[in-house]
XYZ file of C-alpha atoms in Angstrom:
476
model
C 30.750 31.640 -38.279
C 32.801 34.825 -38.110
C 31.142 37.571 -40.090
C 34.360 39.558 -40.468
C 37.648 38.225 -41.895
C 39.465 40.238 -39.177
C 42.550 42.287 -39.758
C 44.800 39.395 -38.776
C 43.734 37.406 -41.796
C 44.462 40.285 -44.155
C 47.819 41.044 -42.537
C 48.735 37.393 -42.798
C 48.183 37.556 -46.541
C 49.753 40.927 -47.280
C 52.714 40.944 -44.857
C 54.821 38.381 -46.757
C 54.360 40.359 -49.950
C 55.318 43.598 -48.171
C 58.483 41.980 -46.817
C 59.201 40.762 -50.304
C 59.020 44.288 -51.678
C 61.390 45.560 -48.978
C 63.841 42.827 -49.906
C 63.422 43.772 -53.537
C 64.238 47.405 -52.821
C 67.480 46.256 -51.185
C 68.458 44.458 -54.347
C 67.203 40.945 -53.591
C 64.609 38.908 -55.442
C 61.079 38.796 -54.109
C 60.662 35.406 -52.381
C 57.846 33.150 -53.442
C 54.661 33.990 -51.532
C 52.929 31.114 -49.751
C 49.322 32.273 -49.869
C 47.938 29.064 -48.431
C 49.958 29.426 -45.253
C 49.370 33.169 -45.141
C 45.575 33.017 -45.227
C 45.434 30.419 -42.452
C 45.286 33.293 -39.978
C 41.989 34.495 -41.436
C 38.355 33.685 -40.820
C 36.539 30.361 -40.749
C 33.374 30.318 -42.819
C 30.333 28.107 -42.688
C 26.570 27.997 -42.206
C 26.427 24.713 -40.331
C 25.070 22.684 -43.233
C 26.250 19.235 -44.224
C 26.616 17.493 -47.533
C 29.031 15.799 -49.876
C 31.722 18.044 -51.272
C 32.646 17.991 -54.966
C 36.186 17.811 -56.248
C 37.802 21.164 -57.091
C 36.520 22.348 -60.441
C 33.271 20.357 -60.062
C 31.514 23.037 -58.041
C 28.308 22.764 -60.098
C 27.707 19.312 -58.574
C 26.492 21.189 -55.487
C 23.354 22.216 -57.383
C 22.416 18.719 -58.580
C 21.146 20.152 -61.866
C 21.851 18.082 -65.018
C 20.672 20.948 -67.213
C 23.297 23.285 -65.785
C 25.995 20.628 -66.131
C 25.203 20.091 -69.830
C 25.281 23.807 -70.557
C 28.610 24.166 -68.759
C 30.060 21.406 -70.908
C 28.962 23.297 -74.024
C 30.533 26.471 -72.671
C 33.904 24.797 -72.119
C 33.932 23.477 -75.672
C 32.655 26.444 -77.659
C 32.813 29.660 -75.613
C 34.577 32.429 -77.609
C 35.633 34.136 -74.370
C 37.319 30.971 -73.135
C 39.074 30.465 -76.472
C 40.433 34.007 -76.284
C 41.760 33.405 -72.746
C 43.411 30.182 -73.914
C 45.060 32.058 -76.788
C 46.477 34.595 -74.315
C 47.917 31.732 -72.281
C 49.504 30.241 -75.420
C 51.071 33.638 -76.120
C 52.641 33.700 -72.665
C 54.015 30.189 -73.148
C 55.600 31.289 -76.408
C 57.056 34.370 -74.678
C 58.645 32.097 -72.067
C 60.222 30.060 -74.860
C 61.648 33.259 -76.358
C 63.130 34.278 -73.015
C 64.692 30.844 -72.503
C 66.351 31.028 -75.915
C 68.642 33.787 -74.585
C 70.266 31.218 -72.278
C 71.834 29.513 -75.304
C 74.256 30.664 -77.996
C 72.860 32.002 -81.233
C 74.348 30.278 -84.269
C 73.457 31.321 -87.784
C 74.931 30.819 -91.188
C 75.564 33.172 -94.059
C 76.696 32.702 -97.621
C 77.266 35.110 -100.455
C 78.938 35.858 -103.738
C 79.976 39.354 -104.851
C 81.618 41.005 -107.855
C 84.113 43.683 -106.693
C 86.221 46.410 -108.330
C 88.865 48.321 -106.397
C 89.139 52.110 -106.701
C 92.085 53.716 -108.352
C 91.427 57.075 -106.672
C 93.202 56.602 -103.357
C 96.303 57.744 -101.514
C 98.172 54.695 -102.621
C 98.461 53.965 -106.277
C 97.031 50.492 -106.774
C 95.924 48.725 -109.858
C 92.179 48.704 -110.423
C 91.305 45.072 -110.184
C 87.963 43.416 -110.809
C 87.403 40.113 -109.066
C 84.889 37.776 -107.427
C 84.537 37.001 -103.706
C 82.780 33.996 -102.264
C 81.950 33.368 -98.603
C 80.214 30.694 -96.554
C 80.411 30.842 -92.759
C 78.857 30.014 -89.407
C 78.498 32.838 -86.873
C 78.275 32.590 -83.092
C 76.792 35.136 -80.682
C 76.439 34.359 -76.982
C 75.888 36.614 -73.962
C 77.674 35.231 -70.919
C 75.112 35.564 -68.121
C 77.579 36.606 -65.429
C 75.108 38.565 -63.290
C 71.941 36.533 -63.878
C 70.155 39.097 -66.055
C 69.039 36.520 -68.583
C 67.922 34.119 -65.853
C 65.894 36.934 -64.277
C 64.255 37.573 -67.668
C 63.275 33.909 -67.796
C 61.865 34.154 -64.260
C 59.789 37.172 -65.275
C 58.441 35.389 -68.353
C 57.650 32.286 -66.321
C 55.773 34.378 -63.735
C 53.799 36.041 -66.519
C 52.920 32.634 -67.922
C 51.709 31.550 -64.485
C 49.652 34.739 -64.272
C 47.999 34.137 -67.645
C 47.372 30.531 -66.640
C 45.537 31.855 -63.579
C 43.754 34.360 -65.832
C 42.562 31.433 -67.938
C 41.160 29.743 -64.821
C 39.581 33.035 -63.759
C 37.999 33.509 -67.182
C 36.554 30.004 -67.112
C 35.208 30.442 -63.584
C 33.742 33.850 -64.446
C 32.050 32.542 -67.586
C 30.728 29.471 -65.757
C 29.351 31.645 -62.960
C 27.753 34.039 -65.455
C 26.162 31.100 -67.244
C 24.872 29.686 -63.943
C 23.379 33.057 -62.990
C 21.640 33.457 -66.323
C 20.473 29.847 -66.237
C 18.856 30.152 -62.804
C 17.290 33.488 -63.650
C 15.842 31.804 -66.745
C 14.614 28.861 -64.706
C 12.954 31.013 -62.067
C 11.469 33.182 -64.805
C 9.727 30.023 -65.964
C 8.490 29.452 -62.434
C 7.278 33.040 -62.198
C 5.444 32.578 -65.484
C 3.715 29.565 -63.938
C 2.506 31.776 -61.091
C 1.286 34.388 -63.557
C -0.462 31.779 -65.716
C -2.363 30.488 -62.692
C -3.244 34.064 -61.777
C -4.462 34.689 -65.319
C -6.777 31.688 -65.056
C -8.094 33.024 -61.768
C -8.493 36.537 -63.188
C -10.430 35.132 -66.152
C -12.715 33.224 -63.787
C -13.287 36.456 -61.885
C -14.207 38.285 -65.093
C -16.667 35.535 -65.985
C -18.130 35.569 -62.464
C -18.540 39.343 -62.302
C -19.951 39.445 -65.823
C -22.595 36.900 -64.827
C -23.450 38.941 -61.742
C -23.732 42.093 -63.853
C -26.059 40.284 -66.249
C -28.129 39.152 -63.259
C -28.281 42.664 -61.828
C -26.357 41.695 -58.685
C -23.511 44.179 -59.238
C -22.548 47.060 -61.514
C -20.286 47.682 -64.511
C -17.580 49.163 -62.276
C -16.803 45.775 -60.762
C -16.607 44.229 -64.227
C -14.212 46.951 -65.422
C -12.021 46.346 -62.365
C -11.932 42.624 -63.037
C -10.989 43.182 -66.669
C -8.295 45.717 -65.681
C -6.730 43.175 -63.315
C -6.816 40.536 -66.046
C -5.021 42.744 -68.580
C -2.539 44.039 -66.009
C -1.588 40.461 -65.146
C -1.246 39.656 -68.843
C 1.100 42.639 -69.255
C 3.197 41.420 -66.314
C 3.456 38.036 -67.974
C 4.707 39.624 -71.198
C 7.367 41.520 -69.239
C 8.654 38.293 -67.715
C 8.588 36.550 -71.101
C 10.662 39.373 -72.594
C 13.212 39.098 -69.774
C 13.323 35.313 -70.216
C 14.002 35.710 -73.954
C 16.933 38.041 -73.205
C 18.345 35.473 -70.762
C 18.080 32.770 -73.421
C 20.023 34.990 -75.836
C 22.739 35.626 -73.226
C 23.088 31.899 -72.535
C 23.349 31.170 -76.267
C 26.232 33.627 -76.678
C 28.036 32.195 -73.649
C 27.994 28.677 -75.089
C 29.090 29.953 -78.496
C 25.819 29.642 -80.448
C 23.688 32.114 -82.365
C 20.639 33.142 -80.290
C 18.315 32.523 -83.222
C 19.234 28.835 -83.504
C 20.018 28.006 -79.877
C 17.985 25.351 -78.083
C 18.282 24.301 -74.473
C 19.404 20.721 -73.911
C 16.662 18.286 -72.994
C 18.071 17.982 -69.473
C 17.570 21.717 -68.930
C 13.954 21.520 -70.047
C 13.294 18.605 -67.680
C 15.130 20.041 -64.666
C 13.338 21.867 -61.931
C 14.731 24.988 -60.340
C 17.437 22.911 -58.625
C 18.603 23.215 -55.071
C 20.558 26.031 -53.517
C 24.051 24.905 -52.530
C 24.860 24.777 -48.803
C 28.316 25.677 -47.583
C 29.578 23.201 -44.957
C 30.536 24.394 -41.503
C 34.135 25.304 -40.813
C 35.267 26.171 -44.324
C 38.612 27.952 -43.795
C 39.535 31.221 -45.426
C 42.747 29.600 -46.668
C 40.602 28.316 -49.544
C 40.798 31.857 -50.909
C 44.259 30.831 -52.104
C 42.419 28.817 -54.755
C 41.050 31.993 -56.288
C 42.688 32.404 -59.678
C 42.697 36.202 -59.450
C 44.804 36.004 -56.264
C 47.166 33.551 -57.949
C 47.454 35.874 -60.949
C 48.167 38.918 -58.755
C 50.828 36.981 -56.839
C 52.473 35.848 -60.078
C 52.471 39.393 -61.461
C 54.114 40.632 -58.262
C 56.879 38.063 -58.801
C 57.163 39.104 -62.454
C 57.509 42.777 -61.486
C 60.263 41.865 -59.018
C 62.093 39.848 -61.667
C 61.860 42.720 -64.150
C 63.324 45.092 -61.560
C 66.237 42.696 -61.208
C 66.625 42.596 -65.005
C 66.640 46.391 -65.174
C 69.318 46.716 -62.492
C 71.572 44.073 -63.976
C 71.249 45.434 -67.500
C 73.507 48.320 -66.416
C 76.297 46.027 -65.264
C 79.117 45.138 -67.698
C 77.947 42.819 -70.460
C 80.250 40.145 -71.835
C 79.382 38.770 -75.256
C 81.256 36.006 -76.979
C 81.239 36.337 -80.765
C 82.857 34.259 -83.438
C 82.744 33.317 -87.076
C 84.314 30.589 -89.159
C 83.987 29.099 -92.606
C 85.275 29.380 -96.139
C 86.202 32.488 -98.099
C 87.965 32.851 -101.417
C 88.207 34.452 -104.838
C 87.941 31.332 -106.910
C 85.267 28.664 -106.761
C 87.739 26.074 -108.009
C 89.755 26.349 -104.792
C 86.871 27.352 -102.509
C 86.826 24.062 -100.621
C 90.592 23.828 -100.197
C 92.022 24.194 -96.678
C 93.575 27.475 -97.680
C 90.069 29.005 -97.881
C 89.356 28.350 -94.200
C 89.076 31.380 -91.907
C 87.856 32.019 -88.385
C 87.785 34.463 -85.486
C 86.453 34.292 -81.939
C 86.681 36.479 -78.876
C 84.803 38.350 -76.158
C 83.299 41.805 -76.322
C 82.772 43.779 -73.124
C 80.218 46.596 -72.928
C 80.389 48.865 -69.873
C 77.795 51.647 -69.374
C 79.625 54.788 -68.231
C 77.356 57.782 -68.781
C 73.657 57.520 -69.611
C 72.403 60.982 -68.720
C 70.021 59.765 -65.974
C 68.663 56.816 -67.949
C 69.867 54.288 -65.366
C 68.115 55.981 -62.460
C 64.973 56.491 -64.551
C 64.765 52.885 -65.681
C 65.324 51.497 -62.197
C 62.871 53.965 -60.662
C 60.219 53.027 -63.199
C 60.708 49.299 -62.583
C 60.611 49.836 -58.823
C 57.359 51.813 -59.081
C 55.837 49.005 -61.142
C 56.741 46.539 -58.412
C 55.070 48.780 -55.819
C 52.002 48.946 -58.072
C 51.953 45.140 -58.357
C 52.023 44.835 -54.553
C 49.159 47.322 -54.199
C 47.150 45.412 -56.802
C 47.842 42.198 -54.902
C 46.578 43.706 -51.646
C 43.465 45.031 -53.381
C 42.665 41.612 -54.842
C 43.060 39.933 -51.444
C 40.802 42.486 -49.753
C 38.262 42.071 -52.533
C 38.354 38.304 -52.059
C 37.473 38.601 -48.378
C 34.684 41.040 -49.234
C 33.261 38.763 -51.947
C 33.008 35.830 -49.535
C 31.457 37.922 -46.776
C 28.940 39.481 -49.187
C 27.892 36.057 -50.446
C 27.604 34.576 -46.951
C 25.623 37.495 -45.544
C 23.403 37.392 -48.623
C 22.706 33.689 -48.111
C 22.006 34.190 -44.414
C 19.513 37.016 -44.939
C 17.945 35.466 -48.024
C 17.144 32.253 -46.160
C 15.225 34.322 -43.614
C 13.625 36.390 -46.352
C 12.418 33.269 -48.160
C 10.814 31.990 -44.949
C 9.055 35.325 -44.439
C 7.856 35.492 -48.063
C 6.582 31.916 -47.908
C 4.486 32.695 -44.824
C 3.265 35.939 -46.385
C 2.308 34.161 -49.627
C 0.348 31.508 -47.739
C -1.489 34.127 -45.676
C -2.187 36.307 -48.710
C -3.486 33.353 -50.703
C -5.796 32.389 -47.857
C -7.011 35.986 -47.577
C -7.674 36.127 -51.328
C -9.757 32.940 -51.225
C -11.736 34.239 -48.249
C -12.361 37.612 -49.945
C -13.650 35.873 -53.052
C -16.065 33.799 -51.005
C -17.238 36.905 -49.138
C -17.792 38.674 -52.453
C -19.765 35.734 -53.843
C -21.886 35.926 -50.702
C -22.500 39.613 -51.242
C -20.726 40.661 -48.046
C -17.995 42.871 -49.566
C -17.359 44.892 -52.712
C -15.217 43.593 -55.526
C -12.547 46.153 -54.590
C -11.620 43.978 -51.583
C -11.204 40.966 -53.889
C -8.988 42.977 -56.232
C -6.777 44.143 -53.376
C -6.483 40.668 -51.785
C -5.673 38.886 -55.050
C -3.184 41.536 -56.070
C -1.405 41.109 -52.733
C -1.406 37.322 -53.107
C 0.085 37.528 -56.602
C 2.775 39.974 -55.528
C 3.806 37.802 -52.567
C 3.999 34.680 -54.727
C 6.199 36.495 -57.225
C 8.370 37.908 -54.458
C 8.848 34.392 -53.094
C 10.002 33.167 -56.487
C 12.366 36.111 -56.840
C 13.829 35.583 -53.365
C 14.479 31.917 -54.154
C 16.123 32.964 -57.419
C 18.339 35.452 -55.621
C 19.267 32.724 -53.118
C 20.537 30.557 -55.978
C 22.493 33.492 -57.363
C 24.068 34.039 -53.948
C 25.195 30.396 -53.940
C 26.802 30.907 -57.337
C 28.446 34.072 -56.029
C 29.841 32.135 -53.067
C 31.233 29.429 -55.329
C 32.947 32.075 -57.442
C 34.228 33.942 -54.379
C 35.904 30.769 -53.090
C 37.594 30.126 -56.408
C 35.260 27.410 -57.652
C 33.971 25.533 -54.612
C 35.089 24.724 -51.101
C 36.772 21.340 -51.306
C 40.298 21.335 -49.953
C 42.905 20.557 -52.595
C 44.926 17.445 -51.743
C 48.410 18.395 -50.605
C 51.220 16.913 -52.671
């Protein structure tokens, strides 16, 4: 596995977008970026593990945890955050429909009836007449898209819709990953509570043992006070973990759209163990970063910025608008529908910007700067994607070693604690040695649980960094 996505991979992603911006500055449209082909020059990831790969979007299958799967289903149905992201996508679809409407003529009708009186105070002496006027007409208004300005507006709206669609995917993936993190922290909190409960039982046995020895005159009150202090300290640690677990339960409830006070975990979650940490197969290519919805959104927004620059430039070219009206107009309702009441007019209007006082240069400069900003944002997202994957992989690599070390340390500390207790019962050592050995054993057991929890969180982080798993999408 390469631990660095090398500069070639990044250049392969960013170079097409940079070329696109150069073309844009010369007056051309930004070409569509092929991220999949661009990232092929990057790193190849993998830890050497094997296993069945889930379909894209089914990343949680890697963990083989029915409880997590049930909670994720609830999230997709009832999450307020996901509903808000879907509403934003619906807004962008509506905006695309509005932009497309400009490709077609606008036809509207009007009708009216008025009572009129002519003035007698004018240059020409006319009789002051009072009369009625009736009108019913259809009106036409259509901009002839000679330069492609309207089509560019549609392209910009379509790119924005694609970006919000990717934002919707990103919101779902982010919420799912947050739920998975909270869920596994909750599950390992339960496991840590099991360790503390067993330690509490042992501490209580120690208190009973030392108390009996004090009553028999074999030791002093100091040892009993130490035993009781360790018991209460362990009980306080348990309460801390229970408080943290309650906060995780509340966070999970909000994510799935339920009130924390009434939320209950599904039965599958209560039955599940801590699950297994997902293993990334060997040889996973960095091209899978193209599946990341945030990269797709940044690419779409770059295309939208390019299209808006084109719209801005072409809005200062001559505009040809075809207008017309036709219908019935008359002074008498009795003859309103006679052919003599028919009227109509149609013809083009041409609008040519001549002097704008610097507005043209300002508008184009602003649109160009926005396109440069979109490219910079795109590059930042791509760099962040490489970093996210590398962070997750290095975390998994080191955590696997850390878990092995903590497991050995916990076994040794537990053995030392048992030996110290036997030595104390035999009168060979003071109770202080027992306190120190059992405290070390408890700490190592808790550290092992925490390391395993962090390993699960790193797997979730890797899934999120790869855009929701590492299965290749079938090529169409």
